[in-house]
Tab-separated table of C-alpha atoms and ligand atoms in Angstrom:
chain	number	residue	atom	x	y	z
A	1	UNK	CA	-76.990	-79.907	-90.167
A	2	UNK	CA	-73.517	-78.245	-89.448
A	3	UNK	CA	-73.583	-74.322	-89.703
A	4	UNK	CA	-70.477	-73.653	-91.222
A	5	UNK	CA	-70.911	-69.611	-91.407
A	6	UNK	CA	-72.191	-68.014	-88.377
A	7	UNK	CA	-74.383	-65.068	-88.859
A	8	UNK	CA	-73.664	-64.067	-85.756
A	9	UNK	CA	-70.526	-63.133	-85.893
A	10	UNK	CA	-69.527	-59.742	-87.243
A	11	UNK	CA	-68.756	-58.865	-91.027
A	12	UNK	CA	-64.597	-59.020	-90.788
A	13	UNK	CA	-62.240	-57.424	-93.411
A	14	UNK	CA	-60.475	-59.327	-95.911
A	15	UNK	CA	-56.464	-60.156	-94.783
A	16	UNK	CA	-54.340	-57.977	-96.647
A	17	UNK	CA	-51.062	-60.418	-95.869
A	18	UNK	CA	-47.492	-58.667	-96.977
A	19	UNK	CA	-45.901	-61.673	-97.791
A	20	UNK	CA	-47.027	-64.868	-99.033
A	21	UNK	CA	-45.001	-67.483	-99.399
A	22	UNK	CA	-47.294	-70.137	-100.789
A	23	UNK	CA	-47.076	-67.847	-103.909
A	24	UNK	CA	-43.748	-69.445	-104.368
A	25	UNK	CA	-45.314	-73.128	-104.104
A	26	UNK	CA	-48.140	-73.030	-106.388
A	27	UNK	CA	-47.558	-74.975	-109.101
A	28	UNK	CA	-44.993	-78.284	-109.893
A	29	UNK	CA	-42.930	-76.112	-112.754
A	30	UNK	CA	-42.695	-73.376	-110.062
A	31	UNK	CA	-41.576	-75.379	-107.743
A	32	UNK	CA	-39.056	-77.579	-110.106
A	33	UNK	CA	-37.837	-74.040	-111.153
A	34	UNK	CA	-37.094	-72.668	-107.798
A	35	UNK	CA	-35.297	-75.964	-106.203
A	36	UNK	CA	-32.674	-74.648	-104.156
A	37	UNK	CA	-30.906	-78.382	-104.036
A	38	UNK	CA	-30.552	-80.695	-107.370
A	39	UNK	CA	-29.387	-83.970	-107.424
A	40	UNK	CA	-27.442	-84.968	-110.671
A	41	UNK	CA	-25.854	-88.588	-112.118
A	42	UNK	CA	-22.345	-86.407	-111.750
A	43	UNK	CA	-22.904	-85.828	-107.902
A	44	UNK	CA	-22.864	-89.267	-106.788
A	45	UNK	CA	-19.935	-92.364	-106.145
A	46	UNK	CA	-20.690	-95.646	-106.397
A	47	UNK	CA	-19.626	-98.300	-104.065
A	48	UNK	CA	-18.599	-101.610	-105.756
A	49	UNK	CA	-17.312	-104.613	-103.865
A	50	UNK	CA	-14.504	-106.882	-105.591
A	51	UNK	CA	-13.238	-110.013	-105.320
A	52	UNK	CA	-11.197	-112.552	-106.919
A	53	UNK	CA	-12.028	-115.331	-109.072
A	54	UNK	CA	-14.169	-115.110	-112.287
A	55	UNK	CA	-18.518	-114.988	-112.545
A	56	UNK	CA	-18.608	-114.071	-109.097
A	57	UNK	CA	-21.681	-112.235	-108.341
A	58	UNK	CA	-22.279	-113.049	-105.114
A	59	UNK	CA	-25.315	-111.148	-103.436
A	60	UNK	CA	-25.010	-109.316	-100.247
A	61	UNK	CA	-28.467	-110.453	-97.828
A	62	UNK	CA	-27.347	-107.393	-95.564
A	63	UNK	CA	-27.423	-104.888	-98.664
A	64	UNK	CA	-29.950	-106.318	-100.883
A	65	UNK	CA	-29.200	-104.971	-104.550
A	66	UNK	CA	-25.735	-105.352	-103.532
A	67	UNK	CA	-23.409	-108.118	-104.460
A	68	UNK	CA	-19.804	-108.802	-104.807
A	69	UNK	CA	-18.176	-109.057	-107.770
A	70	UNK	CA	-15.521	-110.667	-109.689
A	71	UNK	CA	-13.554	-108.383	-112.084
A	72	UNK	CA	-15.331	-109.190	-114.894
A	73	UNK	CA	-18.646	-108.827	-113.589
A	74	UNK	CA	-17.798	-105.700	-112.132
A	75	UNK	CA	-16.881	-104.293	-115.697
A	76	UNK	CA	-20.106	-104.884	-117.194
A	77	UNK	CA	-21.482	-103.275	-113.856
A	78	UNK	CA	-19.164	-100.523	-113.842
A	79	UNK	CA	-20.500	-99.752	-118.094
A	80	UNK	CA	-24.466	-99.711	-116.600
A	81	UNK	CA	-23.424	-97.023	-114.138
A	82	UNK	CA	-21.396	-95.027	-116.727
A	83	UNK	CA	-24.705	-95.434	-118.885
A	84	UNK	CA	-26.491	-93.704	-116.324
A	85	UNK	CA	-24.864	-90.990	-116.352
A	86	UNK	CA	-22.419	-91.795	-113.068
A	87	UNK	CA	-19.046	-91.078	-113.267
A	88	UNK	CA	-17.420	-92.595	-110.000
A	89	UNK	CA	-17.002	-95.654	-108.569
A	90	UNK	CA	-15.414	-96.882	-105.269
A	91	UNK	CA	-13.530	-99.837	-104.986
A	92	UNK	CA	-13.391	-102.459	-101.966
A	93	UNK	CA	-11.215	-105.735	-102.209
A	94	UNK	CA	-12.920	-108.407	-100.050
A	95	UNK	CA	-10.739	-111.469	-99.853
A	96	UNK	CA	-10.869	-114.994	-97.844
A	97	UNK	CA	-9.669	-115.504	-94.575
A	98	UNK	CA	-7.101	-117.402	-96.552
A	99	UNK	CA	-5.662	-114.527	-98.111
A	100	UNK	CA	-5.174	-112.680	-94.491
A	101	UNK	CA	-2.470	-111.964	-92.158
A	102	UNK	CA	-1.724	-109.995	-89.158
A	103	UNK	CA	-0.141	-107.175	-91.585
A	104	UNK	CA	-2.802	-107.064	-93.991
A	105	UNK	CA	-0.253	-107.490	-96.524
A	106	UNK	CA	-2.344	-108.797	-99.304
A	107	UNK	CA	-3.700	-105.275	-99.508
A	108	UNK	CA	-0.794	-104.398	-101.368
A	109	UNK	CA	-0.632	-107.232	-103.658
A	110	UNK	CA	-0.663	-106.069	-106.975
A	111	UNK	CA	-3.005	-108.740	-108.218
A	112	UNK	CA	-5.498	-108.677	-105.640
A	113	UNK	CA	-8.868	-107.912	-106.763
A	114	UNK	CA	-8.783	-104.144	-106.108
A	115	UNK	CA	-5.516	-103.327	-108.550
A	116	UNK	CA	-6.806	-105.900	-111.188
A	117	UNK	CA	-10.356	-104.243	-111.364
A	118	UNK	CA	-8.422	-100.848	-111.680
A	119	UNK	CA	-6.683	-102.118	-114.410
A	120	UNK	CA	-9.022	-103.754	-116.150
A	121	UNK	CA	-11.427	-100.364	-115.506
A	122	UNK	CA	-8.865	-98.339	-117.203
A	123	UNK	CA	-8.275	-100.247	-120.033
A	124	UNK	CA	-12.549	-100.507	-120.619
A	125	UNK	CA	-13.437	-96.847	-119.402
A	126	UNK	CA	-9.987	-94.900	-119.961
A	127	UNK	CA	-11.106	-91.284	-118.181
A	128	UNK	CA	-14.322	-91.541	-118.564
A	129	UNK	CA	-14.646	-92.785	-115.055
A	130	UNK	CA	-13.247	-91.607	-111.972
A	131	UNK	CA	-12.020	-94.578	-110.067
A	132	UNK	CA	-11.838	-94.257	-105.886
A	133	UNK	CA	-10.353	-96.902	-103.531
A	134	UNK	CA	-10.708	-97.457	-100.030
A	135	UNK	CA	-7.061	-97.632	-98.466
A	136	UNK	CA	-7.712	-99.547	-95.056
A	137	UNK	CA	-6.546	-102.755	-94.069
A	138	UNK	CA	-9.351	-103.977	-92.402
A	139	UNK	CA	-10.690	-106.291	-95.147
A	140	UNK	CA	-7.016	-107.711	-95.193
A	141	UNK	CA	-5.960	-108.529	-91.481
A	142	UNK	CA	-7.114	-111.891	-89.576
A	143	UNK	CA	-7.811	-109.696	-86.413
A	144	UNK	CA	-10.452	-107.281	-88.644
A	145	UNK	CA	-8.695	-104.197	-87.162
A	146	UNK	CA	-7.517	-101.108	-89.239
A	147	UNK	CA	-4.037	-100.760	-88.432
A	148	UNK	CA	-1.583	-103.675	-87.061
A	149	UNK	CA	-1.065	-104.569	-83.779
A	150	UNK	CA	1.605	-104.174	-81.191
A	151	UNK	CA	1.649	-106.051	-78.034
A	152	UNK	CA	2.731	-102.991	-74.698
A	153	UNK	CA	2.414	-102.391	-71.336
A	154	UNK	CA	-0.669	-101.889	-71.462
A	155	UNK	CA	-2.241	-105.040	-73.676
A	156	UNK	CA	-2.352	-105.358	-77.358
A	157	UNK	CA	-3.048	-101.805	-78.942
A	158	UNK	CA	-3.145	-100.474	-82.642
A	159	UNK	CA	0.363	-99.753	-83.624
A	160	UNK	CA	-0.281	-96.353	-85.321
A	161	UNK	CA	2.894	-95.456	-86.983
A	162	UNK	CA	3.650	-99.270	-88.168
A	163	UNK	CA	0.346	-98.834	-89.703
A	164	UNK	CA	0.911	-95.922	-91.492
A	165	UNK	CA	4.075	-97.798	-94.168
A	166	UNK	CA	1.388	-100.760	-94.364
A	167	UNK	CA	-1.598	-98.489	-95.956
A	168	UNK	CA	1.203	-96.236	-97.624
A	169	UNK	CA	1.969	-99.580	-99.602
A	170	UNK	CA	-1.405	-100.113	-100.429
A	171	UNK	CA	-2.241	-96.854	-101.933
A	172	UNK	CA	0.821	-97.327	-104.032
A	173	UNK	CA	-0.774	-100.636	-105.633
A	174	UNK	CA	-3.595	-98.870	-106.265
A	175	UNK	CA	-1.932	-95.526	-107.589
A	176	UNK	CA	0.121	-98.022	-109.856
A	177	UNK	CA	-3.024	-99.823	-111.170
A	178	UNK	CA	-4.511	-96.008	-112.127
A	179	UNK	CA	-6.648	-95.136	-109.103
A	180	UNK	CA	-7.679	-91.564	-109.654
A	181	UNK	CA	-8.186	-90.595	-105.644
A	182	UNK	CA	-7.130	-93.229	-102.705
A	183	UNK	CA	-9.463	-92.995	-100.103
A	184	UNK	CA	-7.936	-93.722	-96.539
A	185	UNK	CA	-10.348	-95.019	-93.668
A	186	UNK	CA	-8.279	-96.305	-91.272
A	187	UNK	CA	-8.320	-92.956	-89.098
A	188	UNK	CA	-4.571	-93.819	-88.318
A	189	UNK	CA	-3.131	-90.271	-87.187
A	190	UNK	CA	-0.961	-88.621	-90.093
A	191	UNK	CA	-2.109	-90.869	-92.535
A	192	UNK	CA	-3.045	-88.469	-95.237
A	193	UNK	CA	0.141	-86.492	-94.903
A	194	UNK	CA	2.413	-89.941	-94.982
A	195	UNK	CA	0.796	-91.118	-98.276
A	196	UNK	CA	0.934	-87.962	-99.814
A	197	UNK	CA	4.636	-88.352	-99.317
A	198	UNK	CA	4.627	-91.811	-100.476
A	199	UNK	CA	2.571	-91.045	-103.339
A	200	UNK	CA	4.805	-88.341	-104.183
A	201	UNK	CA	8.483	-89.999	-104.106
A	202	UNK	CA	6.765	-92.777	-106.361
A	203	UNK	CA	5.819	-90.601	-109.194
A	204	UNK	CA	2.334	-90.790	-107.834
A	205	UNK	CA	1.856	-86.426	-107.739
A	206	UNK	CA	-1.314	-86.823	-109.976
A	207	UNK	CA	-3.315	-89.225	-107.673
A	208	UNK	CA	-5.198	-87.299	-105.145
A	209	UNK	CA	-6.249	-88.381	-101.317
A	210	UNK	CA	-9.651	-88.280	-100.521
A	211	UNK	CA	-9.456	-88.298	-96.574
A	212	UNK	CA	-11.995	-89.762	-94.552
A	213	UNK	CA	-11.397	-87.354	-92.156
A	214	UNK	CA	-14.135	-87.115	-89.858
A	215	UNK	CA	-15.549	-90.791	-89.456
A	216	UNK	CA	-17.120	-91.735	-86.616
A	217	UNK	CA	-17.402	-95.522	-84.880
A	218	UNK	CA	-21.035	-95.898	-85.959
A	219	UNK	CA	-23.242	-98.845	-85.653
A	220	UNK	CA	-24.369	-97.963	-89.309
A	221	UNK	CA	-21.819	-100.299	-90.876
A	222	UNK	CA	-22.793	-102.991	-89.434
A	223	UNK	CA	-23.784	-104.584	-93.102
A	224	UNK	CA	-21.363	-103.322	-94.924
A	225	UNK	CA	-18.826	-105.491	-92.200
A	226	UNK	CA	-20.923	-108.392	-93.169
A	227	UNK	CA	-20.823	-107.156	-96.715
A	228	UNK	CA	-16.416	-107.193	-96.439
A	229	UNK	CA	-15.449	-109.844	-94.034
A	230	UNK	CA	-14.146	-107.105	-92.334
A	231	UNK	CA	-15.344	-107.026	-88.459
A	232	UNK	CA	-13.149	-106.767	-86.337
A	233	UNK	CA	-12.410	-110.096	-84.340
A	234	UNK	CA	-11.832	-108.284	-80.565
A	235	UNK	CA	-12.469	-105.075	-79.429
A	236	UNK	CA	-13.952	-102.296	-81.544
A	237	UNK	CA	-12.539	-99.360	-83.291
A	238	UNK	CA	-13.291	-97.152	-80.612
A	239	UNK	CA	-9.474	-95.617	-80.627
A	240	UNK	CA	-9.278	-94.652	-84.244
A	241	UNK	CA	-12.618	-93.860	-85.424
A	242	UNK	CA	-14.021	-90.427	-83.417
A	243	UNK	CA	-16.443	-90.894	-80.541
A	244	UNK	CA	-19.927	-90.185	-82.019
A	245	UNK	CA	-20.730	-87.471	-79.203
A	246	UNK	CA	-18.550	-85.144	-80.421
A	247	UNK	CA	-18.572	-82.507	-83.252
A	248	UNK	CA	-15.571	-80.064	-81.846
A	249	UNK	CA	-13.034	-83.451	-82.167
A	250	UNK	CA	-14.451	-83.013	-86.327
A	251	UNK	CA	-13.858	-79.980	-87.362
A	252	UNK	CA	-10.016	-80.332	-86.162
A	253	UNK	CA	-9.544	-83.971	-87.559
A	254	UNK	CA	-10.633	-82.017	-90.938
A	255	UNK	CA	-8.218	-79.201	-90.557
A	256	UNK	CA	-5.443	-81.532	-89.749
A	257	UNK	CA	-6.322	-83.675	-92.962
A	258	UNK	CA	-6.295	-80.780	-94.807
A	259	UNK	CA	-3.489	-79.109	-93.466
A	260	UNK	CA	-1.952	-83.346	-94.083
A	261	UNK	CA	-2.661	-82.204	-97.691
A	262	UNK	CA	-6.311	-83.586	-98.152
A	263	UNK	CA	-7.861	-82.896	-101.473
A	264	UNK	CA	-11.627	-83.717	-101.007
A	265	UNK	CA	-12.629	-84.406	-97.313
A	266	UNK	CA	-15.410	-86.963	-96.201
A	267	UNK	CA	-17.826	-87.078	-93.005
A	268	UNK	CA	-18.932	-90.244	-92.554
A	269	UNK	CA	-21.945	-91.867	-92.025
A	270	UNK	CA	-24.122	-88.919	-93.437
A	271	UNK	CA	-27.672	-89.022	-91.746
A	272	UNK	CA	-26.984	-88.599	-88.300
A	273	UNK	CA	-23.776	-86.202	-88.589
A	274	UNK	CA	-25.913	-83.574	-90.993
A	275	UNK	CA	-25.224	-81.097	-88.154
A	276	UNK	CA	-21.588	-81.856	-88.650
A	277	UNK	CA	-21.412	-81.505	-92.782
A	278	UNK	CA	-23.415	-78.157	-92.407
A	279	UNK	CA	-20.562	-76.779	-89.641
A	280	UNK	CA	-17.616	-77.885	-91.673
A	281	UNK	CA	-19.213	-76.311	-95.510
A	282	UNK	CA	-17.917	-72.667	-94.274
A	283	UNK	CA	-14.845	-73.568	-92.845
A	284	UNK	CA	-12.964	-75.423	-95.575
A	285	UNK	CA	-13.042	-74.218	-99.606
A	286	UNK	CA	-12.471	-77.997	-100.420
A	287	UNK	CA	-14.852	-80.380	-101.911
A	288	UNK	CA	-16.947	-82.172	-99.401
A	289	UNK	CA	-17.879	-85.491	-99.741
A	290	UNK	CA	-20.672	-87.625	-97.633
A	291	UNK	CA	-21.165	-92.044	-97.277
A	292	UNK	CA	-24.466	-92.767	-96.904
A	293	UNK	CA	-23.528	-95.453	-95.410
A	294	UNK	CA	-24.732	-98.995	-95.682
A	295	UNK	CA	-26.492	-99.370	-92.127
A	296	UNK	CA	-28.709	-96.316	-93.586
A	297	UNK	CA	-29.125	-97.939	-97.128
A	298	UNK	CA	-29.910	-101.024	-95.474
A	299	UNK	CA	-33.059	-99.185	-93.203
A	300	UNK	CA	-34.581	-97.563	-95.930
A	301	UNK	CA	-34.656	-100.878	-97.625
A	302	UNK	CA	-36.034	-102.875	-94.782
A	303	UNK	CA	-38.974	-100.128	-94.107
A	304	UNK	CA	-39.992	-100.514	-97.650
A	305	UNK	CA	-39.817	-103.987	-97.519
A	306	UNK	CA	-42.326	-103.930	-94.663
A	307	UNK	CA	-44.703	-101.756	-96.368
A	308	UNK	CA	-43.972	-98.743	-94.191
A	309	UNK	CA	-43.030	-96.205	-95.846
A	310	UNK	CA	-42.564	-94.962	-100.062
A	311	UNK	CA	-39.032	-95.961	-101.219
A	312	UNK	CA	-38.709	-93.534	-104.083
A	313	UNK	CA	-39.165	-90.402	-102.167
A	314	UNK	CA	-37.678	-91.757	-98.908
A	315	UNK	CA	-34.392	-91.870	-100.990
A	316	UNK	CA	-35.348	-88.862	-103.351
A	317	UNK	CA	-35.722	-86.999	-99.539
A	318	UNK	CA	-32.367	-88.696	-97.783
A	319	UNK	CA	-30.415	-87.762	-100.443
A	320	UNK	CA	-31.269	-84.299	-100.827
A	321	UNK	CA	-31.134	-83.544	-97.009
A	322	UNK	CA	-27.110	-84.864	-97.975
A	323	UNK	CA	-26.606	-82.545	-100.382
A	324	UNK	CA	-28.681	-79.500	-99.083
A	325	UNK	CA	-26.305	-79.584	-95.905
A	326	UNK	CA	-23.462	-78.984	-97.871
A	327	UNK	CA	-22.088	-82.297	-99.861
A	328	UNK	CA	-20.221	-82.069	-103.047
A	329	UNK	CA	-20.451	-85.430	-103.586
A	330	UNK	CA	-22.090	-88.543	-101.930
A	331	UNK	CA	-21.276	-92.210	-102.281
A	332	UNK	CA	-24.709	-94.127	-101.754
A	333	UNK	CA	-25.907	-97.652	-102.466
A	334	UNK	CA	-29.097	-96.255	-104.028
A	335	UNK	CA	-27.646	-94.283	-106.639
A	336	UNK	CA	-28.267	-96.359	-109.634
A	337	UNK	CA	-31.830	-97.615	-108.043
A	338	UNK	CA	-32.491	-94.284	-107.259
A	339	UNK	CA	-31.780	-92.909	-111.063
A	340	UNK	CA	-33.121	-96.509	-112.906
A	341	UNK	CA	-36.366	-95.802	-111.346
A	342	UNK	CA	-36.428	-91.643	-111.678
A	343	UNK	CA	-36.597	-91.167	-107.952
A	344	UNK	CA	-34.139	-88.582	-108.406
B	17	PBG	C1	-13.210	-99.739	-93.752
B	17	PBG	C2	-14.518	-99.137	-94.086
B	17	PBG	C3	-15.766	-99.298	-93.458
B	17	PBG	C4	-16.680	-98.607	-94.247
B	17	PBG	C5	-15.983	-98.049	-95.308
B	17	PBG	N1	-14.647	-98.370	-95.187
B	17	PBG	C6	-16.168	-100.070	-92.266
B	17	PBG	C7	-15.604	-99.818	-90.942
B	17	PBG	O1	-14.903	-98.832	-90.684
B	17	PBG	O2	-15.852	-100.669	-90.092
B	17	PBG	C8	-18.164	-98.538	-93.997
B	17	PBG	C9	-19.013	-98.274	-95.192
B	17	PBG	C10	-20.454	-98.586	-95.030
B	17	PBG	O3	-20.955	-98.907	-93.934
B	17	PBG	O4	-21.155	-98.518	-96.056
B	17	PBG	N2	-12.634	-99.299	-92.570
């Protein structure tokens, strides 16, 4: 038989403990009324993927739950989020190869799929949603990169400034079609500054920029490249996006966005630049927004699938780490899952 008390040992006082933090943990209403971090419907962006043609829902096998979406699929969509209690939603045009040139100039057609689902999103919703698009011409070039090319001296490079009038004419499609906020991820230098001018002579004062300012070239999109025809063909996009061992480079592409005339400012992917969100909360008083990004979306989902771990508070966790280090807003694949199935 195991002794458990020792009668050896001698009689020893009862702790008298100053502080006790358990006291603070003790029961589930405590804790639900003592949360430090919520997450609501209103905090989260939804990412939708458009294309053109009608009944198109076409699912993604590198995002499952995802798929792609003709206009008016994406409507009826677009309603079930509002339903839920979501109130954003942003937009990605994935075309054919058909549809692409070296310029990426179908990204400012005005009937591509991202200005017609604006449209038609405007006419359904009015301002009861608020409608983001991605401004990047990556989706829209045959060589996959962000910006246009130039041959020099020194090979073929990204031709920044040449870039800059091709994404300033997309964000004017969108702004025409009613976009609330473009959303530039091309990580072009002065981008943010040159469409707020552009958006500005064209009567476009009202539509806001939400910078992806500090995005780094992560091997987390991998699916959502698969997810956009958008990979590029050559290279990488090691010269425009920022080099993920540094956090300095961050904090100064954010000032410079902001400074470019920002109004909401995104670090991108989420998980593994926490440490960055958490450094740039003090030093801005904008908005901060986070991507979960699809390479993370797309992990969580595969561990689940294999039995490894608990969806529901996997994502219920992820997603509060994302706010707790300072997010104002986070655009996530699981956001509709996540509230369908009260994980959140
Ligand atoms: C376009 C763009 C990308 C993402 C958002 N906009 C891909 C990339 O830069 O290669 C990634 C989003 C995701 O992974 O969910 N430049």
């Amino acid at each position: 038989m195991l002794e458990l008390k020792n009668s050896q040992s001698p009689p020893l006082d009862d702790p008298v403990l100053p502080k006790r933090p358990r006291r603070l943990r003790a029961s589930p209403a405590l804790r639900d009324s003592l949360a430090e971090t919520r997450l609501l419907p209103s905090d989260f962006i939804v990412p939708f993927f458009v294309v053109p043609g009608r009944q198109i829902e076409e699912p993604i096998p590198a995002l499952p739950g995802v798929a792609r979406l003709s206009v008016d699929r994406f409507l009826p969509a677009l309603e079930a989020a509002l339903e839920q209690g979501l109130r954003s939603a942003l937009l990605f045009g994935v075309l054919p190869e058909s549809a692409k040139d070296p310029l990426g100039q179908s990204a400012a057609d005005p009937q591509g799929p991202v200005p017609s689902a604006l449209r038609a999103a405007r006419e359904a919703f009015g301002e009861a949603v608020v409608l983001y698009t991605d401004v990047c011409l990556c989706g829209h070039t045959t060589h996959g990169h962000c910006g246009v090319l130039r041959e020099t001296p020194r090979g073929v490079q990204i031709d920044n400034d040449a870039s800059l009038r091709h994404l300033a004419a997309m964000a004017l499609a969108h702004a025409e079609a009613g976009a609330d906020f473009v959303a530039p991820s091309d990580m072009m230098d002065g981008r943010v500054g040159y469409l707020r001018q552009a958006l500005d002579r064209h009567g476009h004062s009202q539509v806001g920029i939400l910078s992806y300012a500090v995005k780094y070239a992560s091997a987390f999109y991998g699916p959502f490249r698969e997810a956009a025809h958008s990979a590029p063909s050559f290279g990488d996009r090691a010269t425009y996006q920022m080099d993920v061992r540094n956090a300095r480079e961050a904090l100064r592409e954010a000032e410079l966005d902001e400074a470019e005339g920002a109004d909401l400012l995104m670090v991108k992917p989420a998980l593994a630049y926490l440490d960055i969100l958490a450094r740039l909360r003090p030093r801005t008083q904008l908005p901060l927004v986070a991507y979960n990004v699809s390479g993370e979306y797309a992990m969580l989902k595969a561990a689940a699938r294999a039995g490894v771990l608990d969806e529901g508070r996997a994502v219920r966790e992820t997603l509060l780490a994302i706010k707790r280090a300072g997010a104002d807003l986070i655009i996530s694949y699981h956001a509709q899952e996540a509230l369908a199935q009260g994980w959140i």
